Amino acid sequence: MSASELREVEHEITISAPAAAVYRLIADVANWPRIFPPTIYVDHLERSGDEELIRIWATANGEPKNWTSRRVLDPEGLRITFRQQVSTPPVASMGGTWIIEPQDAATSRVRLLHDYTAVDDDPASLKWIDEAVDRNSRSELASLKTNVERATASEELTFSFEDTVEVEGSAKDCYDFVNEAGLWSERLPHVATVRLTEDAPGLQTLEMDTRAKDGSTHTTKSYRVCLEGRKIAYKQTTLPALMNLHTGYWTFTDTDTGCTASSQHTVVLRPENIEKILGPEAGVAEAREYVRSALSTNSRATLGHAKAYAEARR
């Protein structure tokens, strides 16, 4: 391969957190939707020792894409190398390294290296990849800095919860109900309008207007990853004013009597907006309760309708 065909770039940032803490956040891919804005969901396909094969769903230049990547973790050297197994056109090959360097006990320098080629060495494709890598790398490093510093500074702003129903029907029917979100305006009273696109199988963009208890409507947009009848993971990209982050997943598990359907949410609050929305007396505890109640009300409504749908088909 000639040097002209292989592009190599490096981005870096300084973070006010210990190097080992930064390494741990990047090494555990479950953290990625929380710390990297483009990442929608990551799934482990294989794991052995310090090597793993992961599948990543993320946006590139605003378009949802997915790929598999092999990673080698080096906890001693605070390095993680990665190489895409099968890249998505226009990318022909893509790999790189995370290098975390301690500056002092409380500060680290994070370097993100990439090397890549374009399909058929097409100049327009290479330009598209240049822009996507540059934008995503800057965005990833800036948000890594913000989110790592936030994570080490305030645990109370981040919380997760789950709602579950037992269903006397099949997991597949419950999954179908949640997967077919394009029909939600007909099936769910709290959904006013819905726009669902699925450009690649199992990778959806969902925009909808939902009605609150007070009758007002608000628009949300999410990217969703639909996994073979067992799980639908999502990341909300247009957020209400009280949230810095909202990710979640629906899971469906067959049981002896039918199935269990669950809805999980992970939220990071936006503290600077609490007083403006909930009043001068409100704090983090009130914001957590308010957000949990709003999300849970919609989740439980959807789970209830999914249950009715599945039980009617039994």
CSV table of C-alpha atoms in Angstrom, one decimal, residues 2-295:
chain,number,residue,atom,x,y,z
A,2,SER,CA,1.5,3.3,-1.0
A,3,ALA,CA,1.9,6.1,1.5
A,4,SER,CA,-0.4,8.3,-0.5
A,5,GLU,CA,-3.3,5.9,0.0
A,6,LEU,CA,-3.0,5.6,3.8
A,7,ARG,CA,-4.0,8.6,5.8
A,8,GLU,CA,-2.7,9.0,9.4
A,9,VAL,CA,-4.0,11.6,11.8
A,10,GLU,CA,-3.6,12.4,15.5
A,11,HIS,CA,-5.8,14.4,17.9
A,12,GLU,CA,-5.2,15.1,21.6
A,13,ILE,CA,-6.7,16.7,24.7
A,14,THR,CA,-5.7,17.3,28.3
A,15,ILE,CA,-8.1,16.0,31.0
A,16,SER,CA,-8.4,16.9,34.7
A,17,ALA,CA,-8.6,13.3,35.9
A,18,PRO,CA,-6.1,10.6,36.8
A,19,ALA,CA,-4.8,8.6,33.8
A,20,ALA,CA,-6.0,5.2,35.2
A,21,ALA,CA,-9.5,6.6,35.6
A,22,VAL,CA,-9.6,7.8,32.0
A,23,TYR,CA,-8.3,4.5,30.8
A,24,ARG,CA,-11.0,2.6,32.7
A,25,LEU,CA,-13.8,4.7,31.2
A,26,ILE,CA,-12.5,4.1,27.6
A,27,ALA,CA,-11.7,0.4,28.2
A,28,ASP,CA,-15.2,-0.5,29.3
A,29,VAL,CA,-17.4,-0.1,26.2
A,30,ALA,CA,-20.6,0.0,28.3
A,31,ASN,CA,-19.6,3.6,29.1
A,32,TRP,CA,-19.3,4.7,25.4
A,33,PRO,CA,-22.9,6.0,24.7
A,34,ARG,CA,-22.4,8.1,27.9
A,35,ILE,CA,-19.0,9.6,27.1
A,36,PHE,CA,-19.0,9.8,23.3
A,37,PRO,CA,-21.8,11.7,21.5
A,38,PRO,CA,-21.6,9.7,18.2
A,39,THR,CA,-21.9,6.3,19.9
A,40,ILE,CA,-25.4,4.9,20.0
A,41,TYR,CA,-24.7,1.4,21.4
A,42,VAL,CA,-21.8,-1.2,21.7
A,43,ASP,CA,-22.2,-5.0,21.9
A,44,HIS,CA,-19.5,-7.6,22.8
A,45,LEU,CA,-19.2,-10.3,20.2
A,46,GLU,CA,-16.1,-12.1,21.6
A,47,ARG,CA,-13.8,-11.6,24.6
A,48,SER,CA,-10.7,-13.4,25.7
A,49,GLY,CA,-8.0,-12.0,28.0
A,50,ASP,CA,-7.0,-8.5,26.8
A,51,GLU,CA,-8.6,-9.0,23.3
A,52,GLU,CA,-12.2,-8.4,22.3
A,53,LEU,CA,-14.4,-8.1,19.3
A,54,ILE,CA,-17.0,-5.4,19.6
A,55,ARG,CA,-19.8,-4.2,17.3
A,56,ILE,CA,-20.3,-0.4,17.4
A,57,TRP,CA,-23.3,1.6,16.2
A,58,ALA,CA,-22.6,5.3,15.9
A,59,THR,CA,-23.3,8.4,13.7
A,60,ALA,CA,-20.8,9.7,11.2
A,61,ASN,CA,-21.5,13.1,9.7
A,62,GLY,CA,-25.1,12.7,11.1
A,63,GLU,CA,-25.7,9.3,9.4
A,64,PRO,CA,-26.1,6.1,11.6
A,65,LYS,CA,-23.5,3.5,10.7
A,66,ASN,CA,-22.2,0.2,12.3
A,67,TRP,CA,-19.0,-1.8,12.2
A,68,THR,CA,-17.1,-4.4,14.1
A,69,SER,CA,-13.8,-3.6,15.7
A,70,ARG,CA,-11.1,-5.8,17.3
A,71,ARG,CA,-9.5,-4.2,20.4
A,72,VAL,CA,-6.3,-5.1,22.3
A,73,LEU,CA,-6.3,-3.6,25.9
A,74,ASP,CA,-3.0,-2.8,27.6
A,75,PRO,CA,-3.9,-1.7,31.1
A,76,GLU,CA,-0.2,-1.5,32.1
A,77,GLY,CA,0.8,0.8,29.2
A,78,LEU,CA,-2.6,2.6,29.3
A,79,ARG,CA,-3.0,2.0,25.6
A,80,ILE,CA,-5.9,0.5,23.6
A,81,THR,CA,-5.4,-0.4,19.9
A,82,PHE,CA,-8.4,-1.0,17.6
A,83,ARG,CA,-8.9,-2.2,14.1
A,84,GLN,CA,-12.2,-2.3,12.2
A,85,GLN,CA,-12.9,-5.9,11.0
A,86,VAL,CA,-15.4,-5.0,8.3
A,87,SER,CA,-15.6,-1.3,7.6
A,88,THR,CA,-18.7,0.5,6.2
A,89,PRO,CA,-18.2,2.2,2.8
A,90,PRO,CA,-16.8,4.7,1.9
A,91,VAL,CA,-14.2,3.4,4.5
A,92,ALA,CA,-12.0,0.6,3.2
A,93,SER,CA,-9.9,0.2,6.3
A,94,MET,CA,-9.7,2.0,9.7
A,95,GLY,CA,-7.6,1.5,12.8
A,96,GLY,CA,-5.8,3.4,15.5
A,97,THR,CA,-4.7,3.7,19.1
A,98,TRP,CA,-5.8,5.4,22.3
A,99,ILE,CA,-2.8,6.5,24.4
A,100,ILE,CA,-3.3,7.9,27.9
A,101,GLU,CA,-0.3,9.6,29.4
A,102,PRO,CA,-0.2,10.8,33.0
A,103,GLN,CA,0.8,14.5,33.3
A,104,ASP,CA,0.6,14.4,37.1
A,105,ALA,CA,-1.5,12.6,39.7
A,106,ALA,CA,-4.7,14.5,38.7
A,107,THR,CA,-4.1,15.3,35.0
A,108,SER,CA,-3.7,13.2,31.8
A,109,ARG,CA,-3.0,13.8,28.2
A,110,VAL,CA,-5.1,11.6,25.8
A,111,ARG,CA,-3.9,11.0,22.3
A,112,LEU,CA,-6.2,9.4,19.7
A,113,LEU,CA,-4.4,8.1,16.5
A,114,HIS,CA,-6.2,7.0,13.4
A,115,ASP,CA,-5.1,5.4,10.1
A,116,TYR,CA,-7.5,4.8,7.2
A,117,THR,CA,-8.0,4.2,3.5
A,118,ALA,CA,-11.0,4.9,1.2
A,119,VAL,CA,-12.8,2.5,-1.1
A,120,ASP,CA,-11.1,2.7,-4.5
A,121,ASP,CA,-9.0,5.5,-3.1
A,122,ASP,CA,-11.8,7.8,-4.2
A,123,PRO,CA,-10.8,11.5,-3.4
A,124,ALA,CA,-14.4,12.5,-2.6
A,125,SER,CA,-14.7,9.5,-0.2
A,126,LEU,CA,-11.3,10.3,1.4
A,127,LYS,CA,-12.5,13.8,2.0
A,128,TRP,CA,-15.7,12.5,3.6
A,129,ILE,CA,-13.7,10.2,5.9
A,130,ASP,CA,-11.2,13.1,6.7
A,131,GLU,CA,-14.1,15.2,7.8
A,132,ALA,CA,-15.9,12.4,9.7
A,133,VAL,CA,-12.7,11.4,11.6
A,134,ASP,CA,-11.8,15.0,12.4
A,135,ARG,CA,-15.3,15.9,13.6
A,136,ASN,CA,-15.8,12.7,15.5
A,137,SER,CA,-12.3,12.8,17.1
A,138,ARG,CA,-12.7,16.4,18.2
A,139,SER,CA,-16.2,15.7,19.5
A,140,GLU,CA,-15.1,12.4,21.2
A,141,LEU,CA,-12.1,14.0,22.9
A,142,ALA,CA,-14.1,17.1,24.0
A,143,SER,CA,-16.9,15.1,25.4
A,144,LEU,CA,-14.5,12.6,26.9
A,145,LYS,CA,-13.0,15.5,28.8
A,146,THR,CA,-16.4,16.9,29.9
A,147,ASN,CA,-17.9,13.6,30.8
A,148,VAL,CA,-14.8,12.1,32.6
A,149,GLU,CA,-14.4,15.3,34.6
A,150,ARG,CA,-18.1,15.3,35.3
A,151,ALA,CA,-18.1,11.6,36.3
A,152,THR,CA,-15.2,12.1,38.7
A,153,ALA,CA,-16.8,15.3,40.1
A,154,SER,CA,-20.5,14.4,40.6
A,155,GLU,CA,-22.0,11.0,40.8
A,156,GLU,CA,-25.4,12.2,41.9
A,157,LEU,CA,-26.3,13.7,38.5
A,158,THR,CA,-26.2,10.2,36.8
A,159,PHE,CA,-28.8,7.5,37.6
A,160,SER,CA,-30.4,4.5,36.0
A,161,PHE,CA,-33.7,2.7,36.6
A,162,GLU,CA,-35.9,0.0,35.1
A,163,ASP,CA,-39.6,-0.8,34.7
A,164,THR,CA,-40.7,-4.4,34.1
A,165,VAL,CA,-43.9,-6.2,33.3
A,166,GLU,CA,-44.8,-9.9,33.2
A,167,VAL,CA,-46.6,-10.9,30.0
A,168,GLU,CA,-48.7,-13.9,29.2
A,169,GLY,CA,-47.6,-13.8,25.6
A,170,SER,CA,-44.4,-14.2,23.5
A,171,ALA,CA,-41.3,-12.1,23.8
A,172,LYS,CA,-41.3,-11.9,20.0
A,173,ASP,CA,-44.7,-10.2,19.9
A,174,CYS,CA,-43.6,-7.7,22.6
A,175,TYR,CA,-40.4,-7.0,20.6
A,176,ASP,CA,-42.4,-6.5,17.4
A,177,PHE,CA,-44.7,-3.9,19.2
A,178,VAL,CA,-41.6,-1.8,20.3
A,179,ASN,CA,-39.7,-2.4,17.0
A,180,GLU,CA,-42.7,-1.2,14.9
A,181,ALA,CA,-42.5,2.3,16.4
A,182,GLY,CA,-43.8,3.7,13.1
A,183,LEU,CA,-47.2,2.6,14.2
A,184,TRP,CA,-47.1,4.1,17.7
A,185,SER,CA,-49.2,7.2,16.9
A,186,GLU,CA,-52.1,4.7,16.2
A,187,ARG,CA,-51.2,2.3,19.1
A,188,LEU,CA,-50.1,4.7,21.9
A,189,PRO,CA,-52.3,7.5,23.3
A,190,HIS,CA,-49.2,9.6,24.4
A,191,VAL,CA,-47.6,9.6,20.9
A,192,ALA,CA,-49.1,12.3,18.7
A,193,THR,CA,-47.0,11.9,15.5
A,194,VAL,CA,-44.1,9.6,14.6
A,195,ARG,CA,-41.5,9.4,11.8
A,196,LEU,CA,-39.5,6.2,11.7
A,197,THR,CA,-36.7,5.4,9.1
A,198,GLU,CA,-34.7,2.3,8.9
A,199,ASP,CA,-31.9,2.9,6.4
A,200,ALA,CA,-30.0,-0.3,7.4
A,201,PRO,CA,-31.7,-3.4,8.9
A,202,GLY,CA,-32.0,-3.0,12.6
A,203,LEU,CA,-30.7,0.6,12.7
A,204,GLN,CA,-33.6,3.0,13.1
A,205,THR,CA,-34.0,6.8,13.4
A,206,LEU,CA,-37.1,7.6,15.4
A,207,GLU,CA,-38.6,11.1,15.7
A,208,MET,CA,-41.9,11.6,17.5
A,209,ASP,CA,-44.1,14.2,19.2
A,210,THR,CA,-45.2,12.9,22.6
A,211,ARG,CA,-48.0,14.4,24.8
A,212,ALA,CA,-47.2,15.2,28.4
A,213,LYS,CA,-49.7,15.0,31.3
A,214,ASP,CA,-50.5,18.7,31.0
A,215,GLY,CA,-51.4,18.3,27.3
A,216,SER,CA,-48.3,19.9,25.9
A,217,THR,CA,-46.3,18.1,23.2
A,218,HIS,CA,-42.5,17.8,22.8
A,219,THR,CA,-40.4,16.4,20.0
A,220,THR,CA,-37.8,13.8,20.6
A,221,LYS,CA,-35.3,12.1,18.2
A,222,SER,CA,-33.5,8.8,18.9
A,223,TYR,CA,-31.3,6.4,17.1
A,224,ARG,CA,-32.3,2.8,17.9
A,225,VAL,CA,-30.4,-0.5,17.5
A,226,CYS,CA,-32.7,-3.5,17.2
A,227,LEU,CA,-31.1,-6.9,18.2
A,228,GLU,CA,-32.8,-10.0,16.9
A,229,GLY,CA,-36.0,-10.0,18.9
A,230,ARG,CA,-34.2,-9.7,22.3
A,231,LYS,CA,-33.2,-6.1,22.8
A,232,ILE,CA,-33.7,-2.6,21.4
A,233,ALA,CA,-31.1,-0.1,22.6
A,234,TYR,CA,-31.4,3.6,21.9
A,235,LYS,CA,-29.8,7.0,22.4
A,236,GLN,CA,-31.9,10.2,22.5
A,237,THR,CA,-30.2,13.0,20.5
A,238,THR,CA,-32.7,15.8,21.1
A,239,LEU,CA,-32.9,16.2,24.8
A,240,PRO,CA,-35.3,18.0,27.2
A,241,ALA,CA,-33.7,20.9,29.1
A,242,LEU,CA,-33.2,18.9,32.3
A,243,MET,CA,-31.0,16.2,30.7
A,244,ASN,CA,-27.5,16.1,29.4
A,245,LEU,CA,-27.9,12.5,28.3
A,246,HIS,CA,-30.6,9.9,27.9
A,247,THR,CA,-29.9,6.3,26.8
A,248,GLY,CA,-31.8,3.1,27.4
A,249,TYR,CA,-32.9,-0.3,26.1
A,250,TRP,CA,-35.9,-2.5,25.9
A,251,THR,CA,-35.4,-6.2,26.7
A,252,PHE,CA,-37.7,-9.2,26.1
A,253,THR,CA,-37.1,-12.6,27.7
A,254,ASP,CA,-39.2,-15.7,27.3
A,255,THR,CA,-40.4,-17.4,30.6
A,256,ASP,CA,-42.3,-20.5,31.5
A,257,THR,CA,-45.6,-18.5,31.6
A,258,GLY,CA,-44.9,-16.1,28.7
A,259,CYS,CA,-42.2,-13.4,28.8
A,260,THR,CA,-40.7,-10.5,30.8
A,261,ALA,CA,-40.6,-7.1,29.1
A,262,SER,CA,-38.4,-4.4,30.6
A,263,SER,CA,-37.5,-0.8,29.8
A,264,GLN,CA,-34.2,0.6,31.2
A,265,HIS,CA,-33.1,4.3,31.3
A,266,THR,CA,-29.8,6.0,32.1
A,267,VAL,CA,-29.9,9.7,32.6
A,268,VAL,CA,-27.4,12.5,33.3
A,269,LEU,CA,-29.1,15.6,34.6
A,270,ARG,CA,-28.3,19.2,33.5
A,271,PRO,CA,-28.1,21.0,36.9
A,272,GLU,CA,-28.0,24.5,35.5
A,273,ASN,CA,-31.6,24.2,34.3
A,274,ILE,CA,-33.2,22.7,37.4
A,275,GLU,CA,-34.2,26.0,39.0
A,276,LYS,CA,-35.5,27.5,35.8
A,277,ILE,CA,-37.8,24.5,35.1
A,278,LEU,CA,-38.7,23.2,38.6
A,279,GLY,CA,-38.5,26.4,40.6
A,280,PRO,CA,-36.1,28.0,43.2
A,281,GLU,CA,-36.8,25.3,45.8
A,282,ALA,CA,-35.8,22.4,43.6
A,283,GLY,CA,-32.5,20.6,43.7
A,284,VAL,CA,-30.9,17.4,42.2
A,285,ALA,CA,-33.2,15.1,44.2
A,286,GLU,CA,-36.4,16.8,42.8
A,287,ALA,CA,-35.0,16.8,39.3
A,288,ARG,CA,-34.2,13.1,39.5
A,289,GLU,CA,-37.8,12.4,40.7
A,290,TYR,CA,-39.3,14.6,38.0
A,291,VAL,CA,-37.3,13.1,35.1
A,292,ARG,CA,-37.8,9.5,36.4
A,293,SER,CA,-41.5,10.0,36.7
A,294,ALA,CA,-41.9,11.5,33.2
A,295,LEU,CA,-39.8,8.7,31.5
